[in-house]
Amino acid sequence: MTDLTTSARRAVALAGHCHDEATARTGLTNPLPHVRASALGALSQMGSISQTDLAGGLADPAAPVRRRATEIAARHRGPELGQMLADPAPEVVEMAAWALGERGEAACVPALATTARTHPDPLCREAAVAAVGAIAAQTVCPAEGLAAVLDALGATGATGDRPAVRRRAVLALAAFEGPAVRAALHAALGDHDWQVRQAAEDLV
């Protein structure tokens, strides 16, 4: 990172601590993505970020800016985040899944289920599974959510995902009830990965 970028980011970050909204807003149009991302963070910190600011960040051409805007939007009900699950940057998709889980957005469970089953990046699949569990812990979760979690665990005849995703699926099952859930947890006690077995044992 160049000295110019570092200097600009520092100025914008300090503006957030000093409640200098005018300086922070200059960062939103900076040509450097990391400065724009820092500007969003500064405005959020001082409580001055608007729906327009967030919408601009979510549509920014640079992935680091979209990721930061998505993270901030987790604390704001206005911006639509479901479409961010289709972002070309895995880091944005991962953050979008987390944000939807934080919001408890049950309407986005079908999209999260698709992400959990089909996204090529395992961190995105893991985040989607975790989000389904977080949503189920807060509200009534659509059936697609539990089905995707069980698929990730390999409890429905599916192959099952990699160990980190299976472990996350076990943890997500804590938010669900029913015979299929109990059967999946008992089956996970025999998983070949010790962390998956340990997570299942803790719940059972």
Short mmCIF file of C-alpha atoms in Angstrom, two decimals:
data_model
loop_
_atom_site.label_atom_id
_atom_site.label_comp_id
_atom_site.label_asym_id
_atom_site.label_seq_id
_atom_site.Cartn_x
_atom_site.Cartn_y
_atom_site.Cartn_z
CA MET A 1 0.00 0.00 0.00
CA THR A 2 1.45 3.38 -1.02
CA ASP A 3 2.14 6.26 1.37
CA LEU A 4 -0.59 8.23 -0.42
CA THR A 5 -3.16 5.53 0.29
CA THR A 6 -2.05 5.19 3.91
CA SER A 7 -2.21 8.95 4.45
CA ALA A 8 -5.66 9.26 2.93
CA ARG A 9 -7.01 6.31 4.91
CA ARG A 10 -5.59 7.72 8.13
CA ALA A 11 -7.21 11.11 7.53
CA VAL A 12 -10.59 9.53 6.88
CA ALA A 13 -10.31 7.17 9.86
CA LEU A 14 -9.37 10.05 12.17
CA ALA A 15 -12.37 11.97 10.88
CA GLY A 16 -14.57 9.17 12.17
CA HIS A 17 -13.10 9.50 15.65
CA CYS A 18 -13.35 13.29 15.58
CA HIS A 19 -16.89 13.41 14.18
CA ASP A 20 -15.61 15.32 11.18
CA GLU A 21 -18.29 14.32 8.71
CA ALA A 22 -17.12 16.65 5.96
CA THR A 23 -13.66 15.06 5.83
CA ALA A 24 -15.07 11.57 6.01
CA ARG A 25 -17.38 12.27 3.10
CA THR A 26 -14.50 13.38 0.90
CA GLY A 27 -13.29 9.78 1.13
CA LEU A 28 -16.43 8.42 -0.53
CA THR A 29 -15.31 9.75 -3.89
CA ASN A 30 -11.62 8.98 -3.49
CA PRO A 31 -10.23 6.96 -6.42
CA LEU A 32 -8.63 4.49 -4.00
CA PRO A 33 -10.98 1.68 -2.92
CA HIS A 34 -9.49 1.27 0.54
CA VAL A 35 -10.06 4.95 1.24
CA ARG A 36 -13.69 4.68 0.14
CA ALA A 37 -14.13 1.67 2.41
CA SER A 38 -12.58 3.57 5.31
CA ALA A 39 -14.90 6.50 4.63
CA LEU A 40 -17.92 4.25 4.99
CA GLY A 41 -16.54 2.95 8.27
CA ALA A 42 -15.90 6.48 9.54
CA LEU A 43 -19.42 7.63 8.71
CA SER A 44 -20.87 4.56 10.37
CA GLN A 45 -18.78 5.10 13.48
CA MET A 46 -20.07 8.65 13.92
CA GLY A 47 -23.65 7.63 13.20
CA SER A 48 -23.85 9.73 10.03
CA ILE A 49 -24.06 7.07 7.36
CA SER A 50 -27.15 7.30 5.15
CA GLN A 51 -29.08 4.80 3.08
CA THR A 52 -27.66 6.52 0.01
CA ASP A 53 -24.12 6.07 1.32
CA LEU A 54 -24.73 2.36 1.90
CA ALA A 55 -26.39 1.87 -1.47
CA GLY A 56 -23.40 3.49 -3.15
CA GLY A 57 -21.01 1.26 -1.23
CA LEU A 58 -22.93 -1.90 -2.09
CA ALA A 59 -22.78 -0.98 -5.78
CA ASP A 60 -19.13 0.10 -5.74
CA PRO A 61 -16.96 -1.46 -8.48
CA ALA A 62 -14.33 -2.50 -5.91
CA ALA A 63 -14.90 -5.63 -3.81
CA PRO A 64 -13.29 -4.23 -0.62
CA VAL A 65 -15.79 -1.36 -0.64
CA ARG A 66 -18.75 -3.66 -1.26
CA ARG A 67 -17.58 -5.93 1.54
CA ARG A 68 -17.29 -3.03 4.00
CA ALA A 69 -20.69 -1.67 3.00
CA THR A 70 -22.21 -5.13 3.46
CA GLU A 71 -20.66 -5.45 6.91
CA ILE A 72 -22.04 -2.06 7.97
CA ALA A 73 -25.44 -2.82 6.46
CA ALA A 74 -25.84 -5.70 8.90
CA ARG A 75 -26.76 -3.04 11.45
CA HIS A 76 -29.17 -1.21 9.16
CA ARG A 77 -32.51 -2.59 7.99
CA GLY A 78 -32.80 -0.46 4.87
CA PRO A 79 -30.36 -1.85 2.28
CA GLU A 80 -31.31 -5.03 0.43
CA LEU A 81 -28.54 -7.57 0.99
CA GLY A 82 -29.94 -10.71 -0.60
CA GLN A 83 -28.51 -9.79 -3.98
CA MET A 84 -25.02 -9.61 -2.48
CA LEU A 85 -25.03 -13.42 -2.26
CA ALA A 86 -24.60 -13.36 -6.04
CA ASP A 87 -21.59 -11.03 -5.89
CA PRO A 88 -18.61 -12.23 -7.98
CA ALA A 89 -16.22 -11.69 -5.06
CA PRO A 90 -16.27 -14.54 -2.50
CA GLU A 91 -15.31 -12.18 0.32
CA VAL A 92 -18.46 -10.15 -0.34
CA VAL A 93 -20.66 -13.26 -0.45
CA GLU A 94 -19.21 -14.49 2.83
CA MET A 95 -19.88 -11.14 4.48
CA ALA A 96 -23.39 -10.98 3.00
CA ALA A 97 -24.25 -14.37 4.50
CA TRP A 98 -23.00 -13.21 7.90
CA ALA A 99 -24.96 -9.96 7.65
CA LEU A 100 -28.19 -11.75 6.73
CA GLY A 101 -27.73 -14.03 9.70
CA GLU A 102 -27.19 -11.04 11.98
CA ARG A 103 -30.37 -9.45 10.64
CA GLY A 104 -32.34 -12.65 10.97
CA GLU A 105 -33.72 -12.29 7.46
CA ALA A 106 -35.85 -15.40 6.98
CA ALA A 107 -36.91 -14.25 3.50
CA CYS A 108 -33.34 -14.79 2.31
CA VAL A 109 -33.07 -18.37 3.56
CA PRO A 110 -33.78 -19.91 0.11
CA ALA A 111 -30.92 -17.87 -1.37
CA LEU A 112 -28.67 -18.83 1.53
CA ALA A 113 -29.60 -22.48 1.00
CA THR A 114 -28.54 -22.21 -2.63
CA THR A 115 -25.26 -20.60 -1.57
CA ALA A 116 -24.66 -23.34 0.99
CA ARG A 117 -25.15 -26.03 -1.65
CA THR A 118 -23.56 -24.57 -4.76
CA HIS A 119 -21.04 -21.83 -4.07
CA PRO A 120 -17.54 -22.88 -5.19
CA ASP A 121 -15.85 -21.21 -2.22
CA PRO A 122 -16.04 -23.32 0.97
CA LEU A 123 -15.90 -20.23 3.21
CA CYS A 124 -19.03 -18.92 1.50
CA ARG A 125 -20.79 -22.25 1.95
CA GLU A 126 -19.78 -22.32 5.61
CA ALA A 127 -20.99 -18.74 6.15
CA ALA A 128 -24.31 -19.54 4.49
CA VAL A 129 -24.85 -22.57 6.72
CA ALA A 130 -23.98 -20.50 9.79
CA ALA A 131 -26.40 -17.78 8.67
CA VAL A 132 -29.25 -20.27 8.36
CA GLY A 133 -28.57 -21.40 11.93
CA ALA A 134 -28.46 -17.81 13.16
CA ILE A 135 -31.77 -17.02 11.46
CA ALA A 136 -33.41 -20.17 12.84
CA ALA A 137 -32.33 -19.11 16.34
CA GLN A 138 -34.17 -15.81 15.92
CA THR A 139 -37.32 -16.64 13.99
CA VAL A 140 -39.21 -19.32 12.08
CA CYS A 141 -36.88 -20.60 9.40
CA PRO A 142 -38.20 -21.79 6.01
CA ALA A 143 -37.83 -25.53 5.38
CA GLU A 144 -35.17 -24.91 2.73
CA GLY A 145 -32.82 -23.81 5.51
CA LEU A 146 -32.89 -27.05 7.48
CA ALA A 147 -32.66 -29.09 4.27
CA ALA A 148 -29.50 -27.24 3.23
CA VAL A 149 -27.91 -27.71 6.66
CA LEU A 150 -28.67 -31.43 6.58
CA ASP A 151 -27.26 -31.66 3.06
CA ALA A 152 -24.04 -29.97 4.18
CA LEU A 153 -23.73 -32.51 6.95
CA GLY A 154 -24.41 -35.39 4.59
CA ALA A 155 -27.49 -36.44 6.55
CA THR A 156 -29.88 -36.69 3.61
CA GLY A 157 -27.96 -39.04 1.38
CA ALA A 158 -25.87 -36.16 0.04
CA THR A 159 -22.10 -36.51 0.06
CA GLY A 160 -21.64 -33.88 2.75
CA ASP A 161 -19.28 -30.93 2.64
CA ARG A 162 -15.73 -30.56 3.89
CA PRO A 163 -15.09 -30.87 7.65
CA ALA A 164 -15.28 -27.15 8.49
CA VAL A 165 -18.66 -26.85 6.79
CA ARG A 166 -19.94 -30.05 8.41
CA ARG A 167 -18.91 -28.76 11.82
CA ARG A 168 -20.73 -25.52 11.13
CA ALA A 169 -23.78 -27.51 10.06
CA VAL A 170 -23.78 -29.39 13.36
CA LEU A 171 -23.69 -26.11 15.25
CA ALA A 172 -26.50 -24.72 13.10
CA LEU A 173 -28.67 -27.70 14.01
CA ALA A 174 -28.80 -26.41 17.59
CA ALA A 175 -31.46 -23.96 16.38
CA PHE A 176 -33.70 -26.72 14.96
CA GLU A 177 -35.81 -29.51 16.42
CA GLY A 178 -37.36 -32.72 15.18
CA PRO A 179 -36.56 -36.36 14.40
CA ALA A 180 -34.42 -35.52 11.36
CA VAL A 181 -32.30 -33.18 13.46
CA ARG A 182 -31.81 -35.74 16.23
CA ALA A 183 -30.93 -38.42 13.71
CA ALA A 184 -28.41 -36.15 12.01
CA LEU A 185 -26.74 -35.27 15.29
CA HIS A 186 -26.43 -38.92 16.31
CA ALA A 187 -25.02 -39.77 12.87
CA ALA A 188 -22.48 -36.97 13.25
CA LEU A 189 -21.15 -38.69 16.36
CA GLY A 190 -19.52 -41.14 13.93
CA ASP A 191 -18.09 -38.51 11.57
CA HIS A 192 -14.47 -39.15 10.58
CA ASP A 193 -13.48 -35.60 11.62
CA TRP A 194 -12.98 -35.20 15.36
CA GLN A 195 -14.19 -31.60 15.45
CA VAL A 196 -17.48 -32.60 13.85
CA ARG A 197 -17.82 -35.45 16.36
CA GLN A 198 -17.01 -33.12 19.26
CA ALA A 199 -19.57 -30.53 18.14
CA ALA A 200 -22.22 -33.24 17.84
CA GLU A 201 -21.33 -34.67 21.24
CA ASP A 202 -21.67 -31.23 22.83
CA LEU A 203 -25.18 -30.88 21.42
CA VAL A 204 -26.37 -34.44 22.03
#
